[in-house]
CSV table of C-alpha atoms in Angstrom, one decimal:
chain,number,residue,atom,x,y,z
L,1,MET,CA,-35.6,38.9,-17.3
L,2,ALA,CA,-38.6,38.4,-19.1
L,3,PRO,CA,-41.5,36.6,-16.8
L,4,ASP,CA,-41.5,33.5,-18.8
L,5,ASP,CA,-37.8,33.2,-19.3
L,6,VAL,CA,-36.7,30.1,-17.8
L,7,VAL,CA,-33.1,30.2,-18.5
L,8,GLU,CA,-31.2,33.6,-18.8
L,9,VAL,CA,-27.6,33.2,-19.0
L,10,ALA,CA,-25.7,36.7,-19.1
L,11,ASP,CA,-21.8,37.2,-19.8
L,12,LEU,CA,-21.2,33.6,-19.0
L,13,ARG,CA,-17.4,32.6,-18.8
L,14,VAL,CA,-15.8,29.2,-18.0
L,15,THR,CA,-12.6,28.3,-17.7
L,16,ARG,CA,-11.4,24.5,-18.1
L,17,GLY,CA,-8.0,23.4,-17.3
L,18,GLY,CA,-6.6,27.1,-17.0
L,19,ALA,CA,-8.2,28.2,-20.5
L,20,GLU,CA,-11.3,30.0,-20.9
L,21,VAL,CA,-13.8,28.0,-23.4
L,22,LEU,CA,-16.8,30.4,-23.0
L,23,HIS,CA,-16.1,33.9,-23.5
L,24,GLY,CA,-19.4,35.6,-22.5
L,25,ILE,CA,-22.3,34.0,-23.5
L,26,ASP,CA,-25.8,35.6,-23.5
L,27,LEU,CA,-28.7,33.1,-24.0
L,28,THR,CA,-32.5,33.2,-22.7
L,29,VAL,CA,-34.9,30.2,-23.1
L,30,GLY,CA,-38.5,30.8,-22.5
L,31,ALA,CA,-41.3,28.4,-21.3
L,32,GLY,CA,-42.8,26.6,-24.1
L,33,GLU,CA,-39.7,27.6,-26.2
L,34,LEU,CA,-37.7,25.1,-28.6
L,35,VAL,CA,-34.4,26.6,-28.6
L,36,GLY,CA,-31.1,24.9,-30.5
L,37,ILE,CA,-27.4,25.2,-29.6
L,38,VAL,CA,-25.7,24.7,-33.2
L,39,GLY,CA,-22.0,24.5,-33.9
L,40,PRO,CA,-19.1,22.4,-34.5
L,41,SER,CA,-17.7,20.0,-32.1
L,42,GLY,CA,-15.3,21.7,-29.5
L,43,GLY,CA,-17.2,25.0,-29.7
L,44,GLY,CA,-18.5,24.7,-26.0
L,45,LYS,CA,-22.0,23.5,-26.7
L,46,SER,CA,-21.6,20.9,-24.0
L,47,THR,CA,-19.9,23.4,-21.4
L,48,LEU,CA,-22.6,25.8,-22.0
L,49,MET,CA,-25.3,22.9,-21.2
L,50,ARG,CA,-23.3,21.5,-18.1
L,51,ALA,CA,-23.1,25.2,-16.8
L,52,ILE,CA,-27.1,25.7,-17.3
L,53,VAL,CA,-27.9,22.2,-15.4
L,54,GLY,CA,-25.3,23.5,-12.6
L,55,VAL,CA,-22.5,20.7,-12.8
L,56,GLN,CA,-19.8,22.6,-14.4
L,57,ALA,CA,-17.1,24.1,-12.3
L,58,ASN,CA,-15.4,27.4,-12.8
L,59,VAL,CA,-18.3,29.3,-14.0
L,60,ARG,CA,-18.4,33.1,-13.6
L,61,GLY,CA,-21.3,35.4,-14.9
L,62,GLU,CA,-25.0,34.9,-14.3
L,63,ILE,CA,-27.1,31.6,-14.8
L,64,THR,CA,-30.5,31.9,-13.7
L,65,VAL,CA,-32.8,28.9,-14.1
L,66,LEU,CA,-36.4,29.1,-13.0
L,67,GLY,CA,-35.5,32.4,-11.3
L,68,GLN,CA,-32.7,30.7,-9.2
L,69,PRO,CA,-29.0,30.4,-9.5
L,70,ALA,CA,-28.2,27.4,-11.8
L,71,GLY,CA,-27.9,24.3,-9.6
L,72,SER,CA,-29.7,25.4,-6.5
L,73,PRO,CA,-31.4,22.6,-4.6
L,74,SER,CA,-34.8,24.1,-5.3
L,75,VAL,CA,-34.5,23.9,-9.1
L,76,ARG,CA,-32.5,20.1,-9.3
L,77,GLY,CA,-35.9,18.5,-9.3
L,78,ARG,CA,-37.4,20.7,-12.2
L,79,VAL,CA,-34.6,20.3,-14.8
L,80,GLY,CA,-34.1,17.3,-17.1
L,81,TYR,CA,-30.6,16.5,-18.2
L,82,VAL,CA,-29.5,14.2,-21.0
L,83,THR,CA,-25.6,14.3,-21.6
L,84,GLN,CA,-24.3,12.8,-24.9
L,85,ALA,CA,-23.3,9.5,-23.3
L,86,PRO,CA,-26.3,7.7,-21.7
L,87,SER,CA,-25.9,7.9,-18.2
L,88,ILE,CA,-27.8,5.0,-17.0
L,89,TYR,CA,-27.0,1.7,-15.4
L,90,ASP,CA,-26.2,-0.7,-18.1
L,91,ASP,CA,-26.7,-4.0,-15.8
L,92,LEU,CA,-30.2,-2.7,-15.2
L,93,THR,CA,-33.5,-3.1,-17.2
L,94,ALA,CA,-34.7,0.4,-18.7
L,95,ARG,CA,-37.7,0.3,-16.2
L,96,GLN,CA,-35.4,-0.4,-13.5
L,97,ASN,CA,-33.5,2.6,-14.5
L,98,LEU,CA,-36.5,4.8,-14.6
L,99,GLU,CA,-37.8,3.3,-11.4
L,100,PHE,CA,-34.6,4.3,-9.4
L,101,PHE,CA,-34.5,7.6,-10.9
L,102,GLY,CA,-38.2,8.2,-10.4
L,103,ALA,CA,-37.6,7.2,-6.7
L,104,VAL,CA,-35.4,9.7,-6.3
L,105,LEU,CA,-37.7,12.4,-7.8
L,106,GLY,CA,-40.5,10.9,-6.1
L,107,VAL,CA,-42.6,10.0,-8.8
L,108,GLY,CA,-44.7,6.7,-9.3
L,109,PRO,CA,-44.6,3.8,-11.6
L,110,ASP,CA,-47.3,5.7,-14.1
L,111,GLU,CA,-44.9,8.1,-14.8
L,112,VAL,CA,-42.4,5.6,-15.5
L,113,GLN,CA,-44.6,3.9,-17.9
L,114,SER,CA,-45.6,7.0,-19.8
L,115,ALA,CA,-41.7,7.9,-20.1
L,116,LEU,CA,-41.0,4.8,-21.9
L,117,ALA,CA,-43.9,5.3,-24.0
L,118,THR,CA,-42.9,8.7,-24.9
L,119,VAL,CA,-39.6,7.4,-26.4
L,120,ASP,CA,-41.3,4.4,-27.9
L,121,LEU,CA,-39.9,1.8,-25.3
L,122,ALA,CA,-43.1,0.4,-23.7
L,123,GLU,CA,-42.4,-3.1,-25.3
L,124,ALA,CA,-38.7,-2.9,-24.4
L,125,GLY,CA,-38.8,-1.8,-21.2
L,126,ASP,CA,-37.7,-5.1,-19.7
L,127,GLN,CA,-34.8,-5.3,-21.5
L,128,VAL,CA,-31.3,-5.1,-19.5
L,129,VAL,CA,-30.0,-1.7,-21.0
L,130,GLY,CA,-26.6,-3.3,-21.7
L,131,SER,CA,-28.0,-5.6,-24.6
L,132,MET,CA,-30.0,-2.7,-26.0
L,133,SER,CA,-28.8,-0.8,-29.2
L,134,GLY,CA,-26.9,2.5,-29.0
L,135,GLY,CA,-30.1,4.3,-30.0
L,136,GLN,CA,-32.2,2.5,-27.6
L,137,GLN,CA,-29.8,3.2,-24.7
L,138,SER,CA,-30.0,7.1,-25.7
L,139,ARG,CA,-33.9,6.8,-25.5
L,140,VAL,CA,-33.5,5.2,-22.3
L,141,SER,CA,-31.4,8.3,-20.9
L,142,LEU,CA,-34.1,10.8,-22.5
L,143,ALA,CA,-36.9,9.0,-20.9
L,144,THR,CA,-35.2,9.3,-17.5
L,145,ALA,CA,-35.0,13.1,-18.0
L,146,LEU,CA,-38.4,13.4,-18.7
L,147,LEU,CA,-39.9,11.6,-15.2
L,148,GLY,CA,-41.0,14.4,-13.2
L,149,SER,CA,-42.4,16.5,-16.1
L,150,PRO,CA,-39.4,19.0,-15.7
L,151,ASP,CA,-39.8,22.7,-16.5
L,152,LEU,CA,-36.9,22.8,-18.2
L,153,LEU,CA,-35.3,20.1,-20.6
L,154,VAL,CA,-31.5,20.4,-21.2
L,155,LEU,CA,-30.6,17.9,-24.0
L,156,ASP,CA,-27.0,17.4,-25.3
L,157,GLU,CA,-26.7,16.0,-28.5
L,158,PRO,CA,-29.7,13.7,-28.0
L,159,THR,CA,-30.1,12.5,-31.8
L,160,VAL,CA,-26.6,11.9,-32.5
L,161,GLY,CA,-26.0,8.4,-34.2
L,162,LEU,CA,-29.6,7.7,-34.7
L,163,ASP,CA,-31.5,6.7,-37.6
L,164,PRO,CA,-33.2,9.5,-39.5
L,165,VAL,CA,-36.7,7.9,-38.8
L,166,LEU,CA,-35.8,7.9,-35.1
L,167,ARG,CA,-34.5,11.6,-35.3
L,168,ARG,CA,-37.7,12.7,-36.7
L,169,SER,CA,-39.7,11.2,-34.1
L,170,LEU,CA,-37.4,12.5,-31.3
L,171,TRP,CA,-37.7,15.8,-33.0
L,172,GLY,CA,-41.5,15.5,-32.6
L,173,THR,CA,-41.2,14.7,-28.8
L,174,PHE,CA,-39.3,17.7,-28.1
L,175,ARG,CA,-41.7,20.1,-30.2
L,176,ALA,CA,-44.5,18.2,-28.2
L,177,LEU,CA,-42.8,19.1,-24.9
L,178,ALA,CA,-42.4,22.2,-25.7
L,179,ALA,CA,-45.8,22.7,-26.8
L,180,ALA,CA,-46.9,21.4,-23.3
L,181,GLY,CA,-45.0,24.4,-21.8
L,182,ALA,CA,-41.5,23.0,-21.1
L,183,ALA,CA,-38.4,24.9,-22.0
L,184,VAL,CA,-36.4,22.6,-24.3
L,185,LEU,CA,-32.9,23.5,-25.0
L,186,VAL,CA,-31.3,21.1,-27.6
L,187,SER,CA,-27.7,21.3,-28.7
L,188,THR,CA,-26.5,19.5,-32.2
L,189,HIS,CA,-23.9,19.9,-34.8
L,190,VAL,CA,-26.4,18.4,-37.3
L,191,MET,CA,-27.5,22.1,-39.0
L,192,ASP,CA,-30.5,20.8,-40.8
L,193,GLU,CA,-32.1,19.6,-37.4
L,194,ALA,CA,-31.5,23.2,-36.2
L,195,GLU,CA,-34.3,24.3,-38.8
L,196,ARG,CA,-36.9,22.6,-36.1
L,197,CYS,CA,-36.2,25.0,-33.7
L,198,ASP,CA,-38.1,28.3,-32.7
L,199,ARG,CA,-34.9,29.8,-31.9
L,200,ILE,CA,-31.1,28.8,-32.6
L,201,ALA,CA,-27.8,30.1,-31.1
L,202,LEU,CA,-24.5,29.6,-33.4
L,203,LEU,CA,-21.8,28.6,-31.1
L,204,ARG,CA,-18.4,28.6,-32.2
L,205,ALA,CA,-15.1,28.7,-30.2
L,206,GLY,CA,-16.8,29.6,-27.2
L,207,ARG,CA,-18.8,32.6,-28.4
L,208,VAL,CA,-22.1,33.0,-30.1
L,209,LEU,CA,-22.1,33.8,-33.4
L,210,ALA,CA,-25.7,35.0,-33.9
L,211,THR,CA,-29.1,34.2,-32.8
L,212,GLY,CA,-32.5,34.3,-34.1
L,213,THR,CA,-35.4,32.3,-36.0
L,214,PRO,CA,-33.8,29.7,-38.5
L,215,ALA,CA,-35.7,31.9,-41.1
L,216,GLY,CA,-34.8,35.2,-39.6
L,217,LEU,CA,-30.9,33.7,-39.7
L,218,ARG,CA,-31.2,32.4,-43.3
L,219,GLU,CA,-32.5,35.9,-44.5
L,220,ARG,CA,-29.8,37.8,-42.8
L,221,THR,CA,-27.4,35.9,-44.7
L,222,SER,CA,-29.2,35.3,-47.7
L,223,ALA,CA,-29.0,31.7,-47.3
L,224,ASP,CA,-31.0,28.6,-48.3
L,225,THR,CA,-30.1,26.6,-45.2
L,226,VAL,CA,-29.2,26.9,-41.8
L,227,GLU,CA,-25.8,25.3,-42.7
L,228,GLN,CA,-24.9,27.8,-45.4
L,229,ALA,CA,-26.1,30.7,-42.8
L,230,PHE,CA,-23.6,29.4,-40.6
L,231,LEU,CA,-20.6,29.4,-42.8
L,232,ALA,CA,-21.6,32.8,-44.2
L,233,LEU,CA,-21.5,34.2,-40.5
L,234,ILE,CA,-18.2,32.4,-40.2
L,235,ASP,CA,-17.0,34.4,-43.1
L,236,GLU,CA,-18.4,37.4,-41.8
L,237,VAL,CA,-16.4,37.1,-38.6
L,238,ALA,CA,-13.2,36.4,-40.4
L,239,ALA,CA,-13.7,39.3,-42.9
G,1,MET,CA,-30.7,13.3,3.3
G,2,THR,CA,-33.8,12.1,2.3
G,3,PRO,CA,-34.8,8.4,3.6
G,4,ARG,CA,-36.7,7.8,0.2
G,5,ILE,CA,-33.4,8.5,-1.7
G,6,THR,CA,-31.2,6.6,0.4
G,7,LEU,CA,-33.3,3.6,0.3
G,8,ALA,CA,-33.7,3.9,-3.5
G,9,VAL,CA,-30.1,3.8,-3.9
G,10,THR,CA,-29.8,0.7,-1.5
G,11,ARG,CA,-32.3,-0.8,-3.8
G,12,ARG,CA,-31.0,-0.1,-7.0
G,13,VAL,CA,-27.4,-1.4,-5.6
G,14,LEU,CA,-29.0,-4.8,-4.5
G,15,GLN,CA,-30.8,-5.1,-8.0
G,16,GLN,CA,-27.6,-4.6,-9.6
G,17,LEU,CA,-26.0,-7.6,-7.3
G,18,ARG,CA,-28.8,-9.5,-8.2
G,19,ARG,CA,-28.2,-9.3,-11.9
G,20,ASP,CA,-24.4,-10.6,-11.2
G,21,PRO,CA,-25.0,-13.5,-9.5
G,22,ARG,CA,-21.3,-14.4,-10.0
G,23,THR,CA,-20.0,-11.6,-8.3
G,24,VAL,CA,-22.4,-12.4,-5.5
G,25,ALA,CA,-21.4,-15.7,-5.3
G,26,LEU,CA,-17.6,-14.9,-5.5
G,27,MET,CA,-18.0,-12.3,-2.5
G,28,LEU,CA,-20.0,-15.1,-0.1
G,29,PHE,CA,-18.2,-18.2,-0.8
G,30,VAL,CA,-14.6,-17.1,-1.5
G,31,PRO,CA,-14.1,-16.3,2.4
G,32,CYS,CA,-15.1,-19.6,3.2
G,33,LEU,CA,-13.1,-21.0,0.9
G,34,ILE,CA,-10.0,-19.5,2.3
G,35,LEU,CA,-10.8,-20.3,5.8
G,36,LEU,CA,-11.1,-23.9,4.5
G,37,LEU,CA,-7.8,-24.0,3.0
G,38,LEU,CA,-6.3,-22.3,5.8
G,39,TRP,CA,-7.7,-25.1,7.9
G,40,TRP,CA,-6.7,-27.9,5.5
G,41,VAL,CA,-2.9,-26.8,4.5
G,42,PHE,CA,-2.3,-26.9,8.4
G,43,SER,CA,-4.3,-29.9,9.0
G,44,GLU,CA,-1.2,-32.3,9.0
G,45,LEU,CA,1.0,-30.2,11.1
G,46,PRO,CA,0.9,-30.8,15.1
G,47,GLY,CA,0.7,-28.0,17.3
G,48,ARG,CA,-1.3,-24.8,17.7
G,49,ASP,CA,-4.6,-24.9,15.6
G,50,MET,CA,-4.3,-22.6,12.5
G,51,VAL,CA,-7.9,-21.7,12.5
G,52,ASP,CA,-7.8,-20.5,16.1
G,53,SER,CA,-4.7,-18.1,15.1
G,54,PHE,CA,-5.6,-16.8,11.8
G,55,GLY,CA,-9.4,-17.3,11.5
G,56,PRO,CA,-10.6,-14.2,13.4
G,57,ALA,CA,-8.0,-12.2,11.2
G,58,LEU,CA,-9.4,-13.8,8.3
G,59,ILE,CA,-12.9,-12.9,9.4
G,60,ALA,CA,-12.0,-9.4,10.3
G,61,PHE,CA,-9.9,-9.0,6.9
G,62,MET,CA,-12.2,-10.5,4.1
G,63,PRO,CA,-15.2,-8.2,4.5
G,64,PHE,CA,-12.8,-5.2,4.7
G,65,THR,CA,-11.1,-6.2,1.4
G,66,VAL,CA,-14.1,-7.2,-0.3
G,67,MET,CA,-16.2,-4.3,0.3
G,68,PHE,CA,-13.1,-1.8,-0.5
G,69,ILE,CA,-12.9,-3.4,-3.9
G,70,VAL,CA,-16.7,-3.6,-4.8
G,71,THR,CA,-17.2,0.2,-3.3
G,72,SER,CA,-14.1,1.3,-5.4
G,73,ILE,CA,-15.0,-0.4,-8.6
G,74,THR,CA,-18.7,0.8,-8.4
G,75,MET,CA,-18.2,4.0,-7.3
G,76,LEU,CA,-15.7,4.6,-10.2
G,77,ARG,CA,-18.4,3.2,-12.7
G,78,GLU,CA,-20.8,5.8,-11.5
G,79,ARG,CA,-18.4,8.5,-11.9
G,80,THR,CA,-17.2,7.5,-15.5
G,81,ALA,CA,-20.7,6.4,-16.7
G,82,GLY,CA,-22.1,9.8,-15.6
G,83,THR,CA,-24.8,8.3,-13.5
G,84,LEU,CA,-23.3,10.0,-10.3
G,85,GLU,CA,-23.6,13.4,-12.2
G,86,ARG,CA,-27.0,12.7,-13.0
G,87,MET,CA,-28.1,11.7,-9.5
G,88,LEU,CA,-26.2,15.1,-8.2
G,89,ALA,CA,-28.1,17.0,-10.7
G,90,MET,CA,-31.5,15.4,-9.2
G,91,PRO,CA,-32.3,16.4,-5.7
G,92,THR,CA,-30.0,13.5,-4.4
G,93,GLY,CA,-28.0,14.4,-1.2
G,94,ARG,CA,-24.4,13.3,-0.8
G,95,ALA,CA,-25.0,11.3,2.2
G,96,ASP,CA,-28.1,9.7,0.2
G,97,ILE,CA,-25.6,8.2,-1.9
G,98,LEU,CA,-23.2,7.1,0.6
G,99,ILE,CA,-25.5,5.9,3.3
G,100,GLY,CA,-27.6,4.1,0.3
G,101,TYR,CA,-24.4,2.5,-0.7
G,102,ALA,CA,-23.0,1.4,2.6
G,103,LEU,CA,-26.7,-0.1,3.7
G,104,ALA,CA,-26.5,-2.4,0.7
G,105,LEU,CA,-23.1,-3.5,0.9
G,106,VAL,CA,-23.3,-4.0,5.0
G,107,ALA,CA,-26.5,-6.3,4.1
G,108,VAL,CA,-24.3,-8.5,1.9
G,109,CYS,CA,-21.5,-8.5,4.3
G,110,LEU,CA,-24.0,-9.5,7.1
G,111,VAL,CA,-24.7,-12.9,4.9
G,112,GLN,CA,-21.1,-13.2,4.1
G,113,ALA,CA,-19.9,-12.9,7.8
G,114,THR,CA,-22.5,-15.3,8.8
G,115,LEU,CA,-21.3,-17.8,6.5
G,116,VAL,CA,-17.7,-17.7,7.2
G,117,ILE,CA,-18.3,-17.4,11.2
G,118,GLY,CA,-20.7,-20.5,10.7
G,119,LEU,CA,-18.0,-22.4,8.9
G,120,GLY,CA,-15.3,-21.6,11.2
G,121,VAL,CA,-17.1,-22.1,14.8
G,122,GLY,CA,-19.5,-24.6,13.5
G,123,PHE,CA,-17.4,-26.9,11.3
G,124,LEU,CA,-13.6,-26.1,11.9
G,125,GLY,CA,-13.9,-25.6,15.8
G,126,MET,CA,-12.6,-22.5,15.7
G,127,ASP,CA,-12.2,-21.3,19.7
G,128,VAL,CA,-14.2,-18.1,20.4
G,129,GLY,CA,-14.6,-17.2,24.0
G,130,GLY,CA,-16.9,-14.4,23.4
G,131,PRO,CA,-20.3,-14.3,21.9
G,132,LEU,CA,-20.8,-14.8,17.9
G,133,TRP,CA,-22.8,-11.8,17.5
G,134,ALA,CA,-20.0,-9.7,18.8
G,135,LEU,CA,-17.7,-11.3,15.9
G,136,LEU,CA,-20.5,-10.6,13.6
G,137,LEU,CA,-20.6,-6.9,14.6
G,138,VAL,CA,-16.8,-6.5,14.3
G,139,ALA,CA,-17.1,-8.0,10.7
G,140,LEU,CA,-20.0,-5.3,9.9
G,141,ALA,CA,-17.6,-2.7,11.3
G,142,ASP,CA,-14.8,-3.9,9.2
G,143,SER,CA,-17.0,-3.9,5.8
G,144,PHE,CA,-18.1,-0.5,6.8
G,145,LEU,CA,-14.5,0.5,6.6
G,146,GLY,CA,-13.7,-1.2,3.5
G,147,THR,CA,-16.9,0.6,2.0
G,148,ALA,CA,-15.6,4.0,3.1
G,149,LEU,CA,-11.7,3.6,2.0
G,150,GLY,CA,-13.2,2.2,-1.6
G,151,LEU,CA,-15.2,5.2,-2.0
G,152,ALA,CA,-12.3,7.7,-1.1
G,153,VAL,CA,-10.0,5.8,-3.3
G,154,SER,CA,-12.5,5.6,-6.2
G,155,ALA,CA,-11.9,9.7,-6.5
G,156,PHE,CA,-8.1,9.3,-7.2
G,157,ALA,CA,-8.7,6.4,-10.0
G,158,ARG,CA,-9.1,7.4,-13.2
G,159,THR,CA,-9.6,3.7,-14.5
G,160,GLU,CA,-11.1,0.5,-13.1
G,161,PHE,CA,-7.4,-0.7,-13.4
G,162,GLN,CA,-6.1,2.0,-11.1
G,163,ALA,CA,-8.7,1.5,-8.7
G,164,VAL,CA,-7.9,-2.5,-8.2
G,165,GLN,CA,-4.4,-1.5,-8.0
G,166,PHE,CA,-5.3,0.6,-4.8
G,167,MET,CA,-6.0,-2.8,-3.0
G,168,PRO,CA,-2.5,-4.2,-2.6
G,169,ALA,CA,-1.2,-0.5,-2.2
G,170,LEU,CA,-3.7,0.3,0.6
G,171,VAL,CA,-4.6,-3.3,2.0
G,172,LEU,CA,-1.4,-5.3,2.2
G,173,PRO,CA,0.7,-3.0,3.9
G,174,GLN,CA,-2.1,-2.8,6.6
G,175,LEU,CA,-2.1,-6.5,6.7
G,176,LEU,CA,1.7,-6.9,7.2
G,177,LEU,CA,1.6,-3.9,10.1
G,178,CYS,CA,-1.4,-5.0,11.9
G,179,GLY,CA,0.4,-7.6,14.1
G,180,LEU,CA,-1.0,-10.4,12.3
G,181,PHE,CA,2.4,-12.2,11.4
G,182,ILE,CA,4.6,-10.7,13.7
G,183,PRO,CA,3.6,-9.1,17.2
G,184,ARG,CA,3.6,-5.3,16.9
G,185,ASP,CA,5.8,-4.8,19.9
G,186,THR,CA,8.6,-6.5,18.1
G,187,MET,CA,8.6,-4.5,15.0
G,188,PRO,CA,10.9,-1.5,14.5
G,189,ASP,CA,9.7,1.4,16.4
G,190,LEU,CA,8.6,3.4,13.2
G,191,ALA,CA,6.8,0.4,12.2
G,192,ARG,CA,4.8,0.1,15.0
G,193,ALA,CA,4.0,3.7,15.4
G,194,VAL,CA,2.8,3.3,11.8
G,195,SER,CA,0.6,0.7,12.7
G,196,GLU,CA,-1.0,2.7,15.6
G,197,VAL,CA,-2.7,4.9,13.2
G,198,LEU,CA,-3.6,2.2,10.5
G,199,PRO,CA,-7.2,1.1,11.1
G,200,LEU,CA,-6.9,-2.8,10.2
G,201,THR,CA,-5.0,-2.9,13.1
G,202,TYR,CA,-7.7,-2.3,15.1
G,203,ALA,CA,-10.1,-4.3,13.4
G,204,ILE,CA,-7.8,-7.4,13.9
G,205,ASP,CA,-7.4,-6.4,17.3
G,206,ALA,CA,-11.0,-6.4,17.8
G,207,MET,CA,-11.8,-9.7,16.5
G,208,LYS,CA,-9.0,-11.2,18.7
G,209,GLY,CA,-10.7,-9.8,21.6
G,210,VAL,CA,-13.9,-11.3,20.9
G,211,GLN,CA,-11.7,-14.6,20.6
G,212,ALA,CA,-10.1,-14.2,23.7
G,213,GLY,CA,-13.3,-13.5,25.7
G,214,VAL,CA,-14.8,-15.9,28.4
G,215,ASP,CA,-18.3,-16.5,29.3
G,216,GLY,CA,-20.1,-15.0,26.6
G,217,GLN,CA,-18.0,-11.6,27.2
G,218,VAL,CA,-15.2,-10.0,25.1
G,219,ALA,CA,-11.9,-9.1,26.4
G,220,THR,CA,-11.1,-5.8,27.8
G,221,GLY,CA,-10.5,-3.6,25.0
G,222,THR,CA,-12.4,-5.0,22.4
G,223,TRP,CA,-15.2,-2.3,22.5
G,224,THR,CA,-12.6,0.4,22.1
G,225,ASP,CA,-10.9,-1.0,19.3
G,226,LEU,CA,-14.2,-1.5,17.6
G,227,LEU,CA,-14.8,2.0,18.2
G,228,VAL,CA,-11.6,3.1,16.7
G,229,VAL,CA,-12.6,1.2,13.7
G,230,VAL,CA,-15.9,2.8,13.3
G,231,ALA,CA,-14.6,6.2,14.0
G,232,ILE,CA,-12.0,5.8,11.6
G,233,ALA,CA,-14.5,4.7,8.7
G,234,VAL,CA,-16.5,7.8,9.7
G,235,VAL,CA,-14.0,10.1,9.2
G,236,VAL,CA,-13.0,8.5,6.1
G,237,LEU,CA,-16.5,8.4,4.8
G,238,GLY,CA,-16.6,12.3,5.6
G,239,LEU,CA,-13.6,12.8,3.4
G,240,GLY,CA,-15.1,10.7,0.7
G,241,THR,CA,-18.4,13.2,0.8
G,242,PHE,CA,-16.0,15.9,-0.4
G,243,THR,CA,-15.0,13.6,-3.5
G,244,LEU,CA,-18.4,13.8,-4.5
G,245,ARG,CA,-18.7,17.0,-6.0
G,246,ARG,CA,-21.7,18.3,-7.8
G,247,GLN,CA,-19.5,20.6,-9.9
G,248,THR,CA,-17.0,19.2,-11.8
G,249,ASP,CA,-14.3,20.5,-14.8
């Protein structure tokens, strides 16, 4: 593995309910790199991310995160993970949620405040999560993952259901986190979001159809957008 | 296990309870109301004082049941909301979660048991030969047992509906078999044999042992009963640990 590779996945196979859902995935994410996993729902994006975080059962193949096997105790505090549903306590305020997970990670109130500011919730910090809008709840969940300045961020569809202005601002945040040196892995089924990544992996039916820079993929398929490139690649496989 | 993380869990659970004053009021005052009701419905009847006969059993039963329900539901919520997975993807140990929860709930039970014991002994004249702190100690052990069982059950329930249904399924048979309504040596052999492995039997025996004590001493065998309750709770909690899986399908 290259010296600055934060994640290296080799021949990953995952079985769920007796059936193989990931059929030999290879993927790397380097420090400072923003990598998108793009593909339709049910293609295995979440399962791949869960495997990288180390919470997926029945995993075969190699997954190395920060030089350790995925989910190792020494890696756990250095990986921020956001699931599709906001995994936070809806009967507590945003700040109380962050203070709790901050205490688990051993970070102080300063970092709680800056994580809230990063997701533009500094004002709403004392609002009970249950009374927040869906978009605000996703941002609380994201802020939780930012605590402790993780070396790797795994974000599973963090922008789904959010308005365009907020989506743009969050992608700006992901870009800034990568620029600050973190490895950022983001999944999305919105193809035009993928244009903002350094590199994308097109995942369909448990296989990586193609990886490369957005420009490279467009060029390879003579397409104008990533979406068209994706469709062209599917046709290529079918042909 | 890390004390910082354990205490963070305890603090967070107490914060959640504070956000829900109705639940706290129900946890604290329903046992008192039941005890009062028990005293009241039998108050016209001559003969044995029912508060003496059933009071200690009630003091044992209520913390057990309440903590069973609270733990099974809150743990199930942690599982379904994904917060359990998030904690486990962080440096949280499984023991941090279990002990953090147990500490918070035992603290609530301490208040609950103090209220109900105060009401029974102070106002309703419940006859207790042993020391009152021993009553409190047994009540705490019972709440610990309820917490342990509730946690184990939360792994088998997929919805809150199912979790609540485990209450009559697991708790009511124990109540019938524990010797409260009919002495255990008059039960069919098989029923008695079953009653001997059920924790609530020992919980209620321990309460009765404290009541039957004299001169500030508990009756013989009370501490053994208490130890059995704690031992079963520890074993169940240990089994519950295996239900907190870091990796799930």
